[in-house]
Amino acid sequence: MSSYVVLGGTGKVGHRLVRILTAHGHDARPVSRTTPTPFDWRDETTWPAALDGASGMFVVGPGSATDWSAILTGLLDVAADAGAAHAVLLSARGVEFHPDGAVATAETALRDGPLAWTILRPTHFAQNFTEAMFTPVNDRIVAPVGDGAEPFVDVDDIAEVAAVVLTGRAHDGEVVALSGPEAITFTEAAAVLRQTTGRPVVFVPESDGDHLARLRAAGTPEGYIAWRMAMLRGIRSGADAYLSDGVTQVLGRSATRFRDWAAREASPR
C-alpha cells in the first residue's frame, strides 16, 4: 500500500483528496500543526517525521503571501531523504497574470527540486461562492470583476485529478491546467445561486479601490493583495475566460458545470 502525505489536508482540496485516496486503498496522511504527527511550514524540525515513509506528497502552500520558494526547496530535500519520489503542487492559473509572485516562484522551486513533479493550475473554484471569497454576504456577491467571465472549476474535480496524477504518475513533469467547461459572468453565477438556494442573490460590481480598502482593513498581506488583484483584473479584462481541458485529459470525462455543482452543493438541504 502506497502512502501519501497531504499538506493542507483539511483544506478545500486536501480533505477531498484524502477521502479519495483512502477510498482507493491508499494510506493518505493529512498533516498540519494540529495533527498527531505535526507539520509546520515554519518549523523544519517537524518535517522529517511528517514525511517519513511517504511515496509522494500533495503540496498546498503555507497560506502566506510571501515568497515561500526557499521554504519549499528545503521541504523537497527532506521529502527526498524520507523516500518520497513525487510531489504534486496545487498552483493557480493566476501565475500568468502575476509571474513574479509567490505562486510562480514556488513552481520554479518544484521544477528545480529533487522529486518528480506535477503542477495543477486551476481557475477560481466554484466553491469560492460557498466557502471563500465570493460567498454572498447579505445575499450580495461583491467583487471588482465587472462583466468578466470565469470558467469556475469544481474542487471535487481538482481532487480527483490530484489523486490520479499523484498515484498514477502518467503526468510527471507536466503542468495540468484545470477549468470548468464554460465561462460565466458573476451576474450569471448569482442567477444560478438564486435558482438553487431560493435566496435573492445578486452580483454587485466593486471598484479596485474599494476592494483594496476592504482587503487592507482586514489586515491582508500586501503580497497576497497584489496576486489577488492581478487575478481579478484577469477576470475583468476577459483574459481569464479561456477554457482548459485538464479534467478531461486526466479523468476522461467533462469537467463539472457550475449549475451542476450548485445543484449538488449550494441547494438547501
PDB file of C-alpha atoms in Angstrom:
ATOM      1  CA  MET A   1       0.000   0.000   0.000  1.00  0.00           C
ATOM      2  CA  SER A   2       1.415   3.371  -1.025  1.00  0.00           C
ATOM      3  CA  SER A   3       1.500   6.209   1.458  1.00  0.00           C
ATOM      4  CA  TYR A   4       0.846   9.812   0.520  1.00  0.00           C
ATOM      5  CA  VAL A   5       1.270  12.909   2.653  1.00  0.00           C
ATOM      6  CA  VAL A   6      -1.291  15.651   2.018  1.00  0.00           C
ATOM      7  CA  LEU A   7      -0.195  19.106   3.123  1.00  0.00           C
ATOM      8  CA  GLY A   8      -3.244  21.279   3.617  1.00  0.00           C
ATOM      9  CA  GLY A   9      -5.172  18.081   4.256  1.00  0.00           C
ATOM     10  CA  THR A  10      -8.048  19.894   5.953  1.00  0.00           C
ATOM     11  CA  GLY A  11      -8.442  22.479   3.177  1.00  0.00           C
ATOM     12  CA  LYS A  12     -10.920  22.578   0.314  1.00  0.00           C
ATOM     13  CA  VAL A  13      -8.883  20.348  -1.995  1.00  0.00           C
ATOM     14  CA  GLY A  14      -6.914  18.457   0.649  1.00  0.00           C
ATOM     15  CA  HIS A  15      -9.738  16.890   2.626  1.00  0.00           C
ATOM     16  CA  ARG A  16     -11.425  15.738  -0.586  1.00  0.00           C
ATOM     17  CA  LEU A  17      -8.141  14.271  -1.830  1.00  0.00           C
ATOM     18  CA  VAL A  18      -7.643  12.370   1.434  1.00  0.00           C
ATOM     19  CA  ARG A  19     -11.127  10.890   1.085  1.00  0.00           C
ATOM     20  CA  ILE A  20     -10.491   9.767  -2.499  1.00  0.00           C
ATOM     21  CA  LEU A  21      -7.066   8.261  -1.775  1.00  0.00           C
ATOM     22  CA  THR A  22      -8.412   6.371   1.225  1.00  0.00           C
ATOM     23  CA  ALA A  23     -11.357   5.045  -0.788  1.00  0.00           C
ATOM     24  CA  HIS A  24      -8.873   3.634  -3.302  1.00  0.00           C
ATOM     25  CA  GLY A  25      -6.912   1.785  -0.644  1.00  0.00           C
ATOM     26  CA  HIS A  26      -4.014   4.179  -0.162  1.00  0.00           C
ATOM     27  CA  ASP A  27      -2.612   5.440   3.101  1.00  0.00           C
ATOM     28  CA  ALA A  28      -3.429   9.151   2.967  1.00  0.00           C
ATOM     29  CA  ARG A  29      -1.919  11.232   5.746  1.00  0.00           C
ATOM     30  CA  PRO A  30      -3.170  14.790   6.153  1.00  0.00           C
ATOM     31  CA  VAL A  31      -0.603  16.755   8.145  1.00  0.00           C
ATOM     32  CA  SER A  32      -0.795  20.141   9.807  1.00  0.00           C
ATOM     33  CA  ARG A  33       0.209  21.810  13.049  1.00  0.00           C
ATOM     34  CA  THR A  34      -2.706  20.100  14.797  1.00  0.00           C
ATOM     35  CA  THR A  35      -2.378  16.520  13.505  1.00  0.00           C
ATOM     36  CA  PRO A  36      -0.977  13.765  15.777  1.00  0.00           C
ATOM     37  CA  THR A  37       2.287  13.932  13.836  1.00  0.00           C
ATOM     38  CA  PRO A  38       2.541  17.697  13.418  1.00  0.00           C
ATOM     39  CA  PHE A  39       3.752  19.558  10.364  1.00  0.00           C
ATOM     40  CA  ASP A  40       4.588  23.251  10.496  1.00  0.00           C
ATOM     41  CA  TRP A  41       5.924  25.123   7.477  1.00  0.00           C
ATOM     42  CA  ARG A  42       7.853  27.420   9.805  1.00  0.00           C
ATOM     43  CA  ASP A  43       9.398  24.657  11.927  1.00  0.00           C
ATOM     44  CA  GLU A  44      11.756  22.450   9.933  1.00  0.00           C
ATOM     45  CA  THR A  45      12.151  20.056  12.844  1.00  0.00           C
ATOM     46  CA  THR A  46       8.591  18.812  12.212  1.00  0.00           C
ATOM     47  CA  TRP A  47       9.220  17.881   8.596  1.00  0.00           C
ATOM     48  CA  PRO A  48      11.114  14.547   8.752  1.00  0.00           C
ATOM     49  CA  ALA A  49       8.572  12.739  10.947  1.00  0.00           C
ATOM     50  CA  ALA A  50       5.617  14.098   8.973  1.00  0.00           C
ATOM     51  CA  LEU A  51       7.132  12.915   5.684  1.00  0.00           C
ATOM     52  CA  ASP A  52       8.595   9.633   6.892  1.00  0.00           C
ATOM     53  CA  GLY A  53       7.767   6.740   4.566  1.00  0.00           C
ATOM     54  CA  ALA A  54       5.792   8.813   2.074  1.00  0.00           C
ATOM     55  CA  SER A  55       5.709   7.647  -1.538  1.00  0.00           C
ATOM     56  CA  GLY A  56       4.680  11.119  -2.616  1.00  0.00           C
ATOM     57  CA  MET A  57       3.118  14.301  -1.349  1.00  0.00           C
ATOM     58  CA  PHE A  58       0.487  16.833  -2.271  1.00  0.00           C
ATOM     59  CA  VAL A  59       1.600  20.390  -1.600  1.00  0.00           C
ATOM     60  CA  VAL A  60      -0.545  23.401  -0.791  1.00  0.00           C
ATOM     61  CA  GLY A  61       1.359  26.496   0.275  1.00  0.00           C
ATOM     62  CA  PRO A  62       1.539  27.799   3.826  1.00  0.00           C
ATOM     63  CA  GLY A  63      -1.095  30.450   3.271  1.00  0.00           C
ATOM     64  CA  SER A  64       1.475  33.232   3.397  1.00  0.00           C
ATOM     65  CA  ALA A  65       1.635  35.830   0.675  1.00  0.00           C
ATOM     66  CA  THR A  66       5.415  35.994   0.942  1.00  0.00           C
ATOM     67  CA  ASP A  67       7.761  34.107  -1.359  1.00  0.00           C
ATOM     68  CA  TRP A  68       7.834  30.606   0.098  1.00  0.00           C
ATOM     69  CA  SER A  69      10.008  29.066  -2.625  1.00  0.00           C
ATOM     70  CA  ALA A  70      13.044  28.849  -0.318  1.00  0.00           C
ATOM     71  CA  ILE A  71      10.973  27.007   2.288  1.00  0.00           C
ATOM     72  CA  LEU A  72       9.614  24.648  -0.372  1.00  0.00           C
ATOM     73  CA  THR A  73      13.141  23.951  -1.635  1.00  0.00           C
ATOM     74  CA  GLY A  74      14.143  22.778   1.838  1.00  0.00           C
ATOM     75  CA  LEU A  75      10.980  20.706   2.207  1.00  0.00           C
ATOM     76  CA  LEU A  76      11.598  18.919  -1.094  1.00  0.00           C
ATOM     77  CA  ASP A  77      15.073  17.924   0.041  1.00  0.00           C
ATOM     78  CA  VAL A  78      13.668  16.494   3.273  1.00  0.00           C
ATOM     79  CA  ALA A  79      10.973  14.645   1.340  1.00  0.00           C
ATOM     80  CA  ALA A  80      13.553  13.094  -0.957  1.00  0.00           C
ATOM     81  CA  ASP A  81      15.598  11.966   2.054  1.00  0.00           C
ATOM     82  CA  ALA A  82      12.431  10.433   3.528  1.00  0.00           C
ATOM     83  CA  GLY A  83      11.894   8.338   0.389  1.00  0.00           C
ATOM     84  CA  ALA A  84       9.285  10.373  -1.495  1.00  0.00           C
ATOM     85  CA  ALA A  85       9.555  10.184  -5.263  1.00  0.00           C
ATOM     86  CA  HIS A  86       6.890  12.618  -6.470  1.00  0.00           C
ATOM     87  CA  ALA A  87       5.267  15.896  -5.483  1.00  0.00           C
ATOM     88  CA  VAL A  88       2.054  17.439  -6.795  1.00  0.00           C
ATOM     89  CA  LEU A  89       1.754  21.193  -6.291  1.00  0.00           C
ATOM     90  CA  LEU A  90      -1.581  22.974  -6.173  1.00  0.00           C
ATOM     91  CA  SER A  91      -0.734  26.183  -8.003  1.00  0.00           C
ATOM     92  CA  ALA A  92      -3.158  28.574  -9.711  1.00  0.00           C
ATOM     93  CA  ARG A  93      -3.929  29.924 -13.141  1.00  0.00           C
ATOM     94  CA  GLY A  94      -3.106  33.417 -11.824  1.00  0.00           C
ATOM     95  CA  VAL A  95       0.609  32.723 -12.359  1.00  0.00           C
ATOM     96  CA  GLU A  96       0.255  34.122 -15.857  1.00  0.00           C
ATOM     97  CA  PHE A  97      -1.143  37.409 -14.530  1.00  0.00           C
ATOM     98  CA  HIS A  98       1.453  37.785 -11.767  1.00  0.00           C
ATOM     99  CA  PRO A  99       4.550  35.866 -12.987  1.00  0.00           C
ATOM    100  CA  ASP A 100       6.862  37.252 -10.315  1.00  0.00           C
ATOM    101  CA  GLY A 101       4.601  36.374  -7.402  1.00  0.00           C
ATOM    102  CA  ALA A 102       4.926  33.739  -4.709  1.00  0.00           C
ATOM    103  CA  VAL A 103       2.973  31.091  -6.614  1.00  0.00           C
ATOM    104  CA  ALA A 104       5.196  31.377  -9.686  1.00  0.00           C
ATOM    105  CA  THR A 105       8.403  31.153  -7.661  1.00  0.00           C
ATOM    106  CA  ALA A 106       7.051  28.083  -5.848  1.00  0.00           C
ATOM    107  CA  GLU A 107       6.509  26.434  -9.227  1.00  0.00           C
ATOM    108  CA  THR A 108      10.128  27.167 -10.116  1.00  0.00           C
ATOM    109  CA  ALA A 109      11.332  25.658  -6.844  1.00  0.00           C
ATOM    110  CA  LEU A 110       9.354  22.488  -7.549  1.00  0.00           C
ATOM    111  CA  ARG A 111      10.711  22.152 -11.081  1.00  0.00           C
ATOM    112  CA  ASP A 112      14.275  22.627  -9.834  1.00  0.00           C
ATOM    113  CA  GLY A 113      13.887  20.241  -6.894  1.00  0.00           C
ATOM    114  CA  PRO A 114      14.926  16.598  -6.442  1.00  0.00           C
ATOM    115  CA  LEU A 115      11.497  14.986  -6.939  1.00  0.00           C
ATOM    116  CA  ALA A 116       9.454  14.165  -9.985  1.00  0.00           C
ATOM    117  CA  TRP A 117       6.680  16.747 -10.110  1.00  0.00           C
ATOM    118  CA  THR A 118       3.259  17.665 -11.443  1.00  0.00           C
ATOM    119  CA  ILE A 119       1.748  21.148 -11.207  1.00  0.00           C
ATOM    120  CA  LEU A 120      -2.005  21.724 -11.107  1.00  0.00           C
ATOM    121  CA  ARG A 121      -3.207  25.163 -12.214  1.00  0.00           C
ATOM    122  CA  PRO A 122      -6.938  25.513 -11.547  1.00  0.00           C
ATOM    123  CA  THR A 123      -9.132  28.506 -12.198  1.00  0.00           C
ATOM    124  CA  HIS A 124     -11.167  30.052  -9.390  1.00  0.00           C
ATOM    125  CA  PHE A 125     -13.122  27.399  -7.511  1.00  0.00           C
ATOM    126  CA  ALA A 126     -16.884  27.072  -7.798  1.00  0.00           C
ATOM    127  CA  GLN A 127     -16.741  26.533  -4.032  1.00  0.00           C
ATOM    128  CA  ASN A 128     -15.478  30.102  -3.628  1.00  0.00           C
ATOM    129  CA  PHE A 129     -19.191  31.009  -3.741  1.00  0.00           C
ATOM    130  CA  THR A 130     -19.933  28.853  -0.692  1.00  0.00           C
ATOM    131  CA  GLU A 131     -16.653  28.562   1.211  1.00  0.00           C
ATOM    132  CA  ALA A 132     -14.456  31.559   0.361  1.00  0.00           C
ATOM    133  CA  MET A 133     -14.048  34.975  -1.214  1.00  0.00           C
ATOM    134  CA  PHE A 134     -17.215  35.152  -3.332  1.00  0.00           C
ATOM    135  CA  THR A 135     -19.623  33.820  -0.718  1.00  0.00           C
ATOM    136  CA  PRO A 136     -22.685  36.104  -0.713  1.00  0.00           C
ATOM    137  CA  VAL A 137     -22.920  38.381   2.314  1.00  0.00           C
ATOM    138  CA  ASN A 138     -26.464  39.578   2.887  1.00  0.00           C
ATOM    139  CA  ASP A 139     -27.205  37.946  -0.494  1.00  0.00           C
ATOM    140  CA  ARG A 140     -24.660  40.176  -2.266  1.00  0.00           C
ATOM    141  CA  ILE A 141     -21.582  38.952  -4.171  1.00  0.00           C
ATOM    142  CA  VAL A 142     -19.184  41.884  -4.278  1.00  0.00           C
ATOM    143  CA  ALA A 143     -16.019  41.834  -6.440  1.00  0.00           C
ATOM    144  CA  PRO A 144     -14.141  44.125  -8.869  1.00  0.00           C
ATOM    145  CA  VAL A 145     -14.678  41.935 -11.949  1.00  0.00           C
ATOM    146  CA  GLY A 146     -17.270  43.863 -13.970  1.00  0.00           C
ATOM    147  CA  ASP A 147     -18.758  41.784 -16.782  1.00  0.00           C
ATOM    148  CA  GLY A 148     -15.777  39.432 -16.959  1.00  0.00           C
ATOM    149  CA  ALA A 149     -16.423  35.705 -17.221  1.00  0.00           C
ATOM    150  CA  GLU A 150     -14.619  32.847 -15.456  1.00  0.00           C
ATOM    151  CA  PRO A 151     -14.765  29.065 -16.050  1.00  0.00           C
ATOM    152  CA  PHE A 152     -15.151  28.162 -12.367  1.00  0.00           C
ATOM    153  CA  VAL A 153     -13.850  24.682 -11.548  1.00  0.00           C
ATOM    154  CA  ASP A 154     -15.421  22.243  -9.099  1.00  0.00           C
ATOM    155  CA  VAL A 155     -12.991  21.395  -6.295  1.00  0.00           C
ATOM    156  CA  ASP A 156     -14.166  17.768  -6.444  1.00  0.00           C
ATOM    157  CA  ASP A 157     -12.783  17.670  -9.990  1.00  0.00           C
ATOM    158  CA  ILE A 158      -9.458  19.078  -8.777  1.00  0.00           C
ATOM    159  CA  ALA A 159      -9.218  16.468  -6.033  1.00  0.00           C
ATOM    160  CA  GLU A 160      -9.979  13.635  -8.444  1.00  0.00           C
ATOM    161  CA  VAL A 161      -7.291  14.897 -10.821  1.00  0.00           C
ATOM    162  CA  ALA A 162      -4.831  15.236  -7.936  1.00  0.00           C
ATOM    163  CA  ALA A 163      -5.465  11.631  -6.876  1.00  0.00           C
ATOM    164  CA  VAL A 164      -4.825  10.323 -10.396  1.00  0.00           C
ATOM    165  CA  VAL A 165      -1.630  12.282 -11.045  1.00  0.00           C
ATOM    166  CA  LEU A 166      -0.273  11.567  -7.563  1.00  0.00           C
ATOM    167  CA  THR A 167      -0.794   7.806  -7.714  1.00  0.00           C
ATOM    168  CA  GLY A 168      -0.646   7.064 -11.435  1.00  0.00           C
ATOM    169  CA  ARG A 169       2.493   9.010 -12.357  1.00  0.00           C
ATOM    170  CA  ALA A 170       1.425   9.364 -16.004  1.00  0.00           C
ATOM    171  CA  HIS A 171       1.641  13.164 -15.762  1.00  0.00           C
ATOM    172  CA  ASP A 172       5.091  13.597 -14.244  1.00  0.00           C
ATOM    173  CA  GLY A 173       6.777  16.758 -15.489  1.00  0.00           C
ATOM    174  CA  GLU A 174       3.502  18.289 -16.678  1.00  0.00           C
ATOM    175  CA  VAL A 175       1.559  21.438 -15.861  1.00  0.00           C
ATOM    176  CA  VAL A 176      -2.108  20.417 -15.860  1.00  0.00           C
ATOM    177  CA  ALA A 177      -4.469  23.362 -16.388  1.00  0.00           C
ATOM    178  CA  LEU A 178      -7.954  22.883 -14.950  1.00  0.00           C
ATOM    179  CA  SER A 179     -11.173  24.781 -15.542  1.00  0.00           C
ATOM    180  CA  GLY A 180     -14.892  24.281 -15.720  1.00  0.00           C
ATOM    181  CA  PRO A 181     -16.465  23.553 -19.129  1.00  0.00           C
ATOM    182  CA  GLU A 182     -17.916  27.042 -19.631  1.00  0.00           C
ATOM    183  CA  ALA A 183     -17.076  30.607 -18.641  1.00  0.00           C
ATOM    184  CA  ILE A 184     -19.853  32.514 -16.907  1.00  0.00           C
ATOM    185  CA  THR A 185     -20.112  36.043 -15.563  1.00  0.00           C
ATOM    186  CA  PHE A 186     -20.657  36.789 -11.902  1.00  0.00           C
ATOM    187  CA  THR A 187     -24.148  38.016 -12.792  1.00  0.00           C
ATOM    188  CA  GLU A 188     -24.851  34.595 -14.310  1.00  0.00           C
ATOM    189  CA  ALA A 189     -23.337  32.856 -11.270  1.00  0.00           C
ATOM    190  CA  ALA A 190     -25.609  34.871  -8.988  1.00  0.00           C
ATOM    191  CA  ALA A 191     -28.604  33.823 -11.096  1.00  0.00           C
ATOM    192  CA  VAL A 192     -27.666  30.155 -10.701  1.00  0.00           C
ATOM    193  CA  LEU A 193     -27.364  30.628  -6.943  1.00  0.00           C
ATOM    194  CA  ARG A 194     -30.769  32.319  -6.839  1.00  0.00           C
ATOM    195  CA  GLN A 195     -32.277  29.321  -8.573  1.00  0.00           C
ATOM    196  CA  THR A 196     -30.553  26.715  -6.401  1.00  0.00           C
ATOM    197  CA  THR A 197     -30.697  28.398  -2.996  1.00  0.00           C
ATOM    198  CA  GLY A 198     -34.018  30.220  -3.281  1.00  0.00           C
ATOM    199  CA  ARG A 199     -32.347  33.354  -1.941  1.00  0.00           C
ATOM    200  CA  PRO A 200     -32.278  36.744  -3.764  1.00  0.00           C
ATOM    201  CA  VAL A 201     -28.549  36.580  -4.547  1.00  0.00           C
ATOM    202  CA  VAL A 202     -27.199  39.414  -6.717  1.00  0.00           C
ATOM    203  CA  PHE A 203     -23.797  40.452  -8.004  1.00  0.00           C
ATOM    204  CA  VAL A 204     -22.646  43.965  -7.108  1.00  0.00           C
ATOM    205  CA  PRO A 205     -19.621  45.269  -9.079  1.00  0.00           C
ATOM    206  CA  GLU A 206     -16.919  46.863  -6.955  1.00  0.00           C
ATOM    207  CA  SER A 207     -14.076  49.230  -7.809  1.00  0.00           C
ATOM    208  CA  ASP A 208     -10.444  48.230  -7.385  1.00  0.00           C
ATOM    209  CA  GLY A 209     -10.040  50.949  -4.799  1.00  0.00           C
ATOM    210  CA  ASP A 210     -12.912  49.750  -2.653  1.00  0.00           C
ATOM    211  CA  HIS A 211     -11.715  46.142  -2.891  1.00  0.00           C
ATOM    212  CA  LEU A 212      -8.173  47.135  -1.908  1.00  0.00           C
ATOM    213  CA  ALA A 213      -9.515  49.089   1.040  1.00  0.00           C
ATOM    214  CA  ARG A 214     -11.514  46.078   2.236  1.00  0.00           C
ATOM    215  CA  LEU A 215      -8.516  43.760   1.990  1.00  0.00           C
ATOM    216  CA  ARG A 216      -6.210  46.160   3.823  1.00  0.00           C
ATOM    217  CA  ALA A 217      -8.787  46.832   6.515  1.00  0.00           C
ATOM    218  CA  ALA A 218      -8.865  43.067   7.107  1.00  0.00           C
ATOM    219  CA  GLY A 219      -5.072  43.007   7.542  1.00  0.00           C
ATOM    220  CA  THR A 220      -4.392  41.077   4.332  1.00  0.00           C
ATOM    221  CA  PRO A 221      -0.647  40.893   3.488  1.00  0.00           C
ATOM    222  CA  GLU A 222       0.386  43.095   0.579  1.00  0.00           C
ATOM    223  CA  GLY A 223       1.948  40.229  -1.363  1.00  0.00           C
ATOM    224  CA  TYR A 224      -1.330  38.340  -1.387  1.00  0.00           C
ATOM    225  CA  ILE A 225      -3.212  41.519  -2.286  1.00  0.00           C
ATOM    226  CA  ALA A 226      -1.020  42.025  -5.371  1.00  0.00           C
ATOM    227  CA  TRP A 227      -1.575  38.430  -6.514  1.00  0.00           C
ATOM    228  CA  ARG A 228      -5.323  38.540  -5.887  1.00  0.00           C
ATOM    229  CA  MET A 229      -5.790  41.861  -7.671  1.00  0.00           C
ATOM    230  CA  ALA A 230      -3.849  40.545 -10.678  1.00  0.00           C
ATOM    231  CA  MET A 231      -6.163  37.531 -10.885  1.00  0.00           C
ATOM    232  CA  LEU A 232      -9.304  39.637 -10.519  1.00  0.00           C
ATOM    233  CA  ARG A 233      -8.133  42.025 -13.232  1.00  0.00           C
ATOM    234  CA  GLY A 234      -7.571  38.983 -15.429  1.00  0.00           C
ATOM    235  CA  ILE A 235     -11.232  38.071 -14.991  1.00  0.00           C
ATOM    236  CA  ARG A 236     -12.486  41.619 -15.576  1.00  0.00           C
ATOM    237  CA  SER A 237     -10.433  42.049 -18.773  1.00  0.00           C
ATOM    238  CA  GLY A 238     -11.666  38.765 -20.246  1.00  0.00           C
ATOM    239  CA  ALA A 239      -8.153  37.308 -20.295  1.00  0.00           C
ATOM    240  CA  ASP A 240      -9.145  34.539 -17.866  1.00  0.00           C
ATOM    241  CA  ALA A 241     -12.257  33.370 -19.709  1.00  0.00           C
ATOM    242  CA  TYR A 242     -10.499  30.699 -21.790  1.00  0.00           C
ATOM    243  CA  LEU A 243     -11.149  27.025 -21.108  1.00  0.00           C
ATOM    244  CA  SER A 244      -8.602  24.385 -20.103  1.00  0.00           C
ATOM    245  CA  ASP A 245      -9.086  20.671 -20.727  1.00  0.00           C
ATOM    246  CA  GLY A 246      -7.057  19.200 -17.857  1.00  0.00           C
ATOM    247  CA  VAL A 247     -10.055  17.491 -16.241  1.00  0.00           C
ATOM    248  CA  THR A 248     -10.920  15.670 -19.470  1.00  0.00           C
ATOM    249  CA  GLN A 249      -7.263  14.969 -20.190  1.00  0.00           C
ATOM    250  CA  VAL A 250      -6.704  13.262 -16.840  1.00  0.00           C
ATOM    251  CA  LEU A 251     -10.120  11.840 -15.943  1.00  0.00           C
ATOM    252  CA  GLY A 252     -11.534  11.105 -19.398  1.00  0.00           C
ATOM    253  CA  ARG A 253     -14.769  12.973 -18.697  1.00  0.00           C
ATOM    254  CA  SER A 254     -16.061  16.510 -18.911  1.00  0.00           C
ATOM    255  CA  ALA A 255     -15.490  18.956 -16.091  1.00  0.00           C
ATOM    256  CA  THR A 256     -18.486  19.687 -13.872  1.00  0.00           C
ATOM    257  CA  ARG A 257     -20.713  22.574 -14.951  1.00  0.00           C
ATOM    258  CA  PHE A 258     -21.264  25.393 -12.453  1.00  0.00           C
ATOM    259  CA  ARG A 259     -25.020  24.791 -12.358  1.00  0.00           C
ATOM    260  CA  ASP A 260     -24.482  21.083 -11.661  1.00  0.00           C
ATOM    261  CA  TRP A 261     -22.048  21.915  -8.865  1.00  0.00           C
ATOM    262  CA  ALA A 262     -24.573  24.381  -7.413  1.00  0.00           C
ATOM    263  CA  ALA A 263     -27.380  21.833  -7.555  1.00  0.00           C
ATOM    264  CA  ARG A 264     -25.176  19.427  -5.597  1.00  0.00           C
ATOM    265  CA  GLU A 265     -23.606  21.745  -3.022  1.00  0.00           C
ATOM    266  CA  ALA A 266     -25.406  25.085  -2.899  1.00  0.00           C
ATOM    267  CA  SER A 267     -29.028  23.953  -2.822  1.00  0.00           C
ATOM    268  CA  PRO A 268     -30.868  23.841   0.529  1.00  0.00           C
ATOM    269  CA  ARG A 269     -30.829  20.511   2.364  1.00  0.00           C
TER     270      ARG A 269
END
